[in-house]
Amino acid sequence: VQLQASGGGLVQAGGSLRLSCAASGAPVTRYAMGWFRQVPGKEREFVAGISKVGRTTNYAASVKGRFTISRDESENALYMQMDSLKPEDTAVYYCAADRNRLYGTEDAVAQYDYWGQGTQVTVSS
């Protein structure tokens, strides 16, 4: 599967953005999917995930209640609605696919097999 992330941009604190991840070459329903983010000098970190079976979602504590991950089979895409954005949400955001896990999601970078190219999100104070 090939993944293409988009939707990043510059937004003021308290604003919203919706990230998209278009998949090609395979259906998104074949994978557990996740969003990660990374800032310069730090490790890539898990943000949110959605399971292959049952659409179970999982969030990092720092974004729970503000971000919503979803999947659209008809569009073959993954999304993340980000509300109440904070300056500390500033990062490059990546979508990823895990071909092995059926139930739940992994929060470890190493468990994901396919990655999109990243989209920059900048939140100004």
PDB file of C-alpha atoms in Angstrom:
ATOM      1  CA  VAL A   1       0.000   0.000   0.000  1.00  0.00           C
ATOM      2  CA  GLN A   2       1.120   3.556  -0.701  1.00  0.00           C
ATOM      3  CA  LEU A   3       0.069   6.332   1.670  1.00  0.00           C
ATOM      4  CA  GLN A   4      -0.170  10.051   0.954  1.00  0.00           C
ATOM      5  CA  ALA A   5      -0.793  12.421   3.877  1.00  0.00           C
ATOM      6  CA  SER A   6      -2.210  15.904   3.423  1.00  0.00           C
ATOM      7  CA  GLY A   7      -4.181  18.591   5.210  1.00  0.00           C
ATOM      8  CA  GLY A   8      -1.520  20.177   7.374  1.00  0.00           C
ATOM      9  CA  GLY A   9      -1.058  23.895   7.687  1.00  0.00           C
ATOM     10  CA  LEU A  10      -0.763  26.891   9.970  1.00  0.00           C
ATOM     11  CA  VAL A  11      -3.545  27.480  12.493  1.00  0.00           C
ATOM     12  CA  GLN A  12      -3.999  29.542  15.626  1.00  0.00           C
ATOM     13  CA  ALA A  13      -4.282  27.916  19.023  1.00  0.00           C
ATOM     14  CA  GLY A  14      -7.824  26.705  19.592  1.00  0.00           C
ATOM     15  CA  GLY A  15      -8.374  26.108  15.892  1.00  0.00           C
ATOM     16  CA  SER A  16      -8.992  22.937  13.941  1.00  0.00           C
ATOM     17  CA  LEU A  17      -7.463  20.960  11.097  1.00  0.00           C
ATOM     18  CA  ARG A  18      -8.417  17.742   9.351  1.00  0.00           C
ATOM     19  CA  LEU A  19      -5.625  15.496   8.145  1.00  0.00           C
ATOM     20  CA  SER A  20      -6.184  13.035   5.329  1.00  0.00           C
ATOM     21  CA  CYS A  21      -4.222   9.974   4.294  1.00  0.00           C
ATOM     22  CA  ALA A  22      -5.069   8.625   0.860  1.00  0.00           C
ATOM     23  CA  ALA A  23      -4.243   4.959   0.313  1.00  0.00           C
ATOM     24  CA  SER A  24      -3.531   3.299  -3.024  1.00  0.00           C
ATOM     25  CA  GLY A  25      -2.576  -0.205  -4.013  1.00  0.00           C
ATOM     26  CA  ALA A  26      -4.622  -1.897  -1.300  1.00  0.00           C
ATOM     27  CA  PRO A  27      -7.748  -1.204   0.760  1.00  0.00           C
ATOM     28  CA  VAL A  28      -7.301   0.491   4.135  1.00  0.00           C
ATOM     29  CA  THR A  29      -9.511  -2.213   5.640  1.00  0.00           C
ATOM     30  CA  ARG A  30      -6.612  -4.624   5.221  1.00  0.00           C
ATOM     31  CA  TYR A  31      -4.592  -2.821   7.940  1.00  0.00           C
ATOM     32  CA  ALA A  32      -4.616  -1.358  11.362  1.00  0.00           C
ATOM     33  CA  MET A  33      -3.881   2.312  10.761  1.00  0.00           C
ATOM     34  CA  GLY A  34      -2.288   5.026  12.830  1.00  0.00           C
ATOM     35  CA  TRP A  35      -1.178   8.635  12.997  1.00  0.00           C
ATOM     36  CA  PHE A  36       2.186   9.598  14.441  1.00  0.00           C
ATOM     37  CA  ARG A  37       3.967  12.920  14.831  1.00  0.00           C
ATOM     38  CA  GLN A  38       7.531  14.084  15.143  1.00  0.00           C
ATOM     39  CA  VAL A  39       9.310  17.301  16.067  1.00  0.00           C
ATOM     40  CA  PRO A  40      12.983  17.959  15.290  1.00  0.00           C
ATOM     41  CA  GLY A  41      15.311  16.326  17.776  1.00  0.00           C
ATOM     42  CA  LYS A  42      12.644  14.037  19.217  1.00  0.00           C
ATOM     43  CA  GLU A  43      11.462  10.537  18.485  1.00  0.00           C
ATOM     44  CA  ARG A  44       8.370   9.916  16.427  1.00  0.00           C
ATOM     45  CA  GLU A  45       5.410   9.395  18.748  1.00  0.00           C
ATOM     46  CA  PHE A  46       2.051   7.685  18.494  1.00  0.00           C
ATOM     47  CA  VAL A  47      -0.977   9.964  18.275  1.00  0.00           C
ATOM     48  CA  ALA A  48      -3.972   7.796  17.354  1.00  0.00           C
ATOM     49  CA  GLY A  49      -4.837   4.413  15.901  1.00  0.00           C
ATOM     50  CA  ILE A  50      -7.802   2.527  14.476  1.00  0.00           C
ATOM     51  CA  SER A  51      -7.982  -1.227  14.374  1.00  0.00           C
ATOM     52  CA  LYS A  52      -8.400  -3.462  11.343  1.00  0.00           C
ATOM     53  CA  VAL A  53     -11.285  -5.362  12.929  1.00  0.00           C
ATOM     54  CA  GLY A  54     -14.022  -3.517  14.778  1.00  0.00           C
ATOM     55  CA  ARG A  55     -12.704   0.033  14.212  1.00  0.00           C
ATOM     56  CA  THR A  56     -11.490   0.246  17.787  1.00  0.00           C
ATOM     57  CA  THR A  57      -9.712   3.548  18.352  1.00  0.00           C
ATOM     58  CA  ASN A  58      -6.827   4.422  20.628  1.00  0.00           C
ATOM     59  CA  TYR A  59      -5.325   7.822  21.480  1.00  0.00           C
ATOM     60  CA  ALA A  60      -2.297   9.248  23.178  1.00  0.00           C
ATOM     61  CA  ALA A  61      -3.232  10.875  26.467  1.00  0.00           C
ATOM     62  CA  SER A  62      -2.092  14.274  25.181  1.00  0.00           C
ATOM     63  CA  VAL A  63      -4.708  14.334  22.399  1.00  0.00           C
ATOM     64  CA  LYS A  64      -7.583  12.316  23.851  1.00  0.00           C
ATOM     65  CA  GLY A  65     -10.818  14.262  23.675  1.00  0.00           C
ATOM     66  CA  ARG A  66      -9.420  16.682  21.056  1.00  0.00           C
ATOM     67  CA  PHE A  67      -8.473  14.438  18.120  1.00  0.00           C
ATOM     68  CA  THR A  68     -10.668  11.909  16.322  1.00  0.00           C
ATOM     69  CA  ILE A  69      -9.352   9.230  13.987  1.00  0.00           C
ATOM     70  CA  SER A  70     -11.609   7.680  11.354  1.00  0.00           C
ATOM     71  CA  ARG A  71     -11.503   5.538   8.251  1.00  0.00           C
ATOM     72  CA  ASP A  72     -13.587   5.721   5.077  1.00  0.00           C
ATOM     73  CA  GLU A  73     -13.647   2.550   3.009  1.00  0.00           C
ATOM     74  CA  SER A  74     -15.406   4.181   0.067  1.00  0.00           C
ATOM     75  CA  GLU A  75     -12.681   6.838  -0.141  1.00  0.00           C
ATOM     76  CA  ASN A  76      -9.957   4.355   0.822  1.00  0.00           C
ATOM     77  CA  ALA A  77      -8.610   6.909   3.216  1.00  0.00           C
ATOM     78  CA  LEU A  78      -7.707   7.569   6.830  1.00  0.00           C
ATOM     79  CA  TYR A  79      -8.562  10.844   8.548  1.00  0.00           C
ATOM     80  CA  MET A  80      -7.832  12.672  11.767  1.00  0.00           C
ATOM     81  CA  GLN A  81      -9.941  15.585  12.935  1.00  0.00           C
ATOM     82  CA  MET A  82      -7.895  17.804  15.238  1.00  0.00           C
ATOM     83  CA  ASP A  83      -9.769  20.306  17.402  1.00  0.00           C
ATOM     84  CA  SER A  84      -8.704  22.661  20.174  1.00  0.00           C
ATOM     85  CA  LEU A  85      -5.191  22.659  18.807  1.00  0.00           C
ATOM     86  CA  LYS A  86      -2.336  23.730  21.045  1.00  0.00           C
ATOM     87  CA  PRO A  87       1.155  25.025  20.186  1.00  0.00           C
ATOM     88  CA  GLU A  88       2.588  21.758  21.505  1.00  0.00           C
ATOM     89  CA  ASP A  89       0.724  19.921  18.729  1.00  0.00           C
ATOM     90  CA  THR A  90       3.121  21.483  16.238  1.00  0.00           C
ATOM     91  CA  ALA A  91       4.893  18.648  14.404  1.00  0.00           C
ATOM     92  CA  VAL A  92       5.135  16.717  11.172  1.00  0.00           C
ATOM     93  CA  TYR A  93       2.290  14.217  11.128  1.00  0.00           C
ATOM     94  CA  TYR A  94       2.603  10.804   9.472  1.00  0.00           C
ATOM     95  CA  CYS A  95       0.041   8.154   8.653  1.00  0.00           C
ATOM     96  CA  ALA A  96       1.037   4.503   8.841  1.00  0.00           C
ATOM     97  CA  ALA A  97      -0.315   1.013   8.226  1.00  0.00           C
ATOM     98  CA  ASP A  98       0.243  -2.170  10.244  1.00  0.00           C
ATOM     99  CA  ARG A  99      -0.357  -5.335   8.215  1.00  0.00           C
ATOM    100  CA  ASN A 100      -0.125  -7.815  11.093  1.00  0.00           C
ATOM    101  CA  ARG A 101      -2.432  -6.733  13.877  1.00  0.00           C
ATOM    102  CA  LEU A 102      -6.109  -7.732  13.697  1.00  0.00           C
ATOM    103  CA  TYR A 103      -7.517  -6.315  16.924  1.00  0.00           C
ATOM    104  CA  GLY A 104      -6.567  -3.066  18.611  1.00  0.00           C
ATOM    105  CA  THR A 105      -3.636  -0.924  17.551  1.00  0.00           C
ATOM    106  CA  GLU A 106       0.043  -0.698  18.292  1.00  0.00           C
ATOM    107  CA  ASP A 107       1.663   2.494  19.509  1.00  0.00           C
ATOM    108  CA  ALA A 108       5.201   1.455  18.603  1.00  0.00           C
ATOM    109  CA  VAL A 109       6.741   2.897  15.454  1.00  0.00           C
ATOM    110  CA  ALA A 110       8.488  -0.384  14.675  1.00  0.00           C
ATOM    111  CA  GLN A 111       5.197  -2.274  14.385  1.00  0.00           C
ATOM    112  CA  TYR A 112       4.078  -0.293  11.340  1.00  0.00           C
ATOM    113  CA  ASP A 113       5.075  -1.445   7.882  1.00  0.00           C
ATOM    114  CA  TYR A 114       4.053   1.380   5.581  1.00  0.00           C
ATOM    115  CA  TRP A 115       4.378   5.142   6.030  1.00  0.00           C
ATOM    116  CA  GLY A 116       3.177   8.263   4.299  1.00  0.00           C
ATOM    117  CA  GLN A 117       5.508  11.173   3.642  1.00  0.00           C
ATOM    118  CA  GLY A 118       4.292  13.490   6.415  1.00  0.00           C
ATOM    119  CA  THR A 119       2.416  16.771   6.547  1.00  0.00           C
ATOM    120  CA  GLN A 120       3.433  19.787   8.645  1.00  0.00           C
ATOM    121  CA  VAL A 121       1.078  21.121  11.300  1.00  0.00           C
ATOM    122  CA  THR A 122       2.009  24.423  12.931  1.00  0.00           C
ATOM    123  CA  VAL A 123      -0.070  25.881  15.752  1.00  0.00           C
ATOM    124  CA  SER A 124       0.662  29.486  16.695  1.00  0.00           C
ATOM    125  CA  SER A 125       0.010  30.882  20.154  1.00  0.00           C
TER     126      SER A 125
END
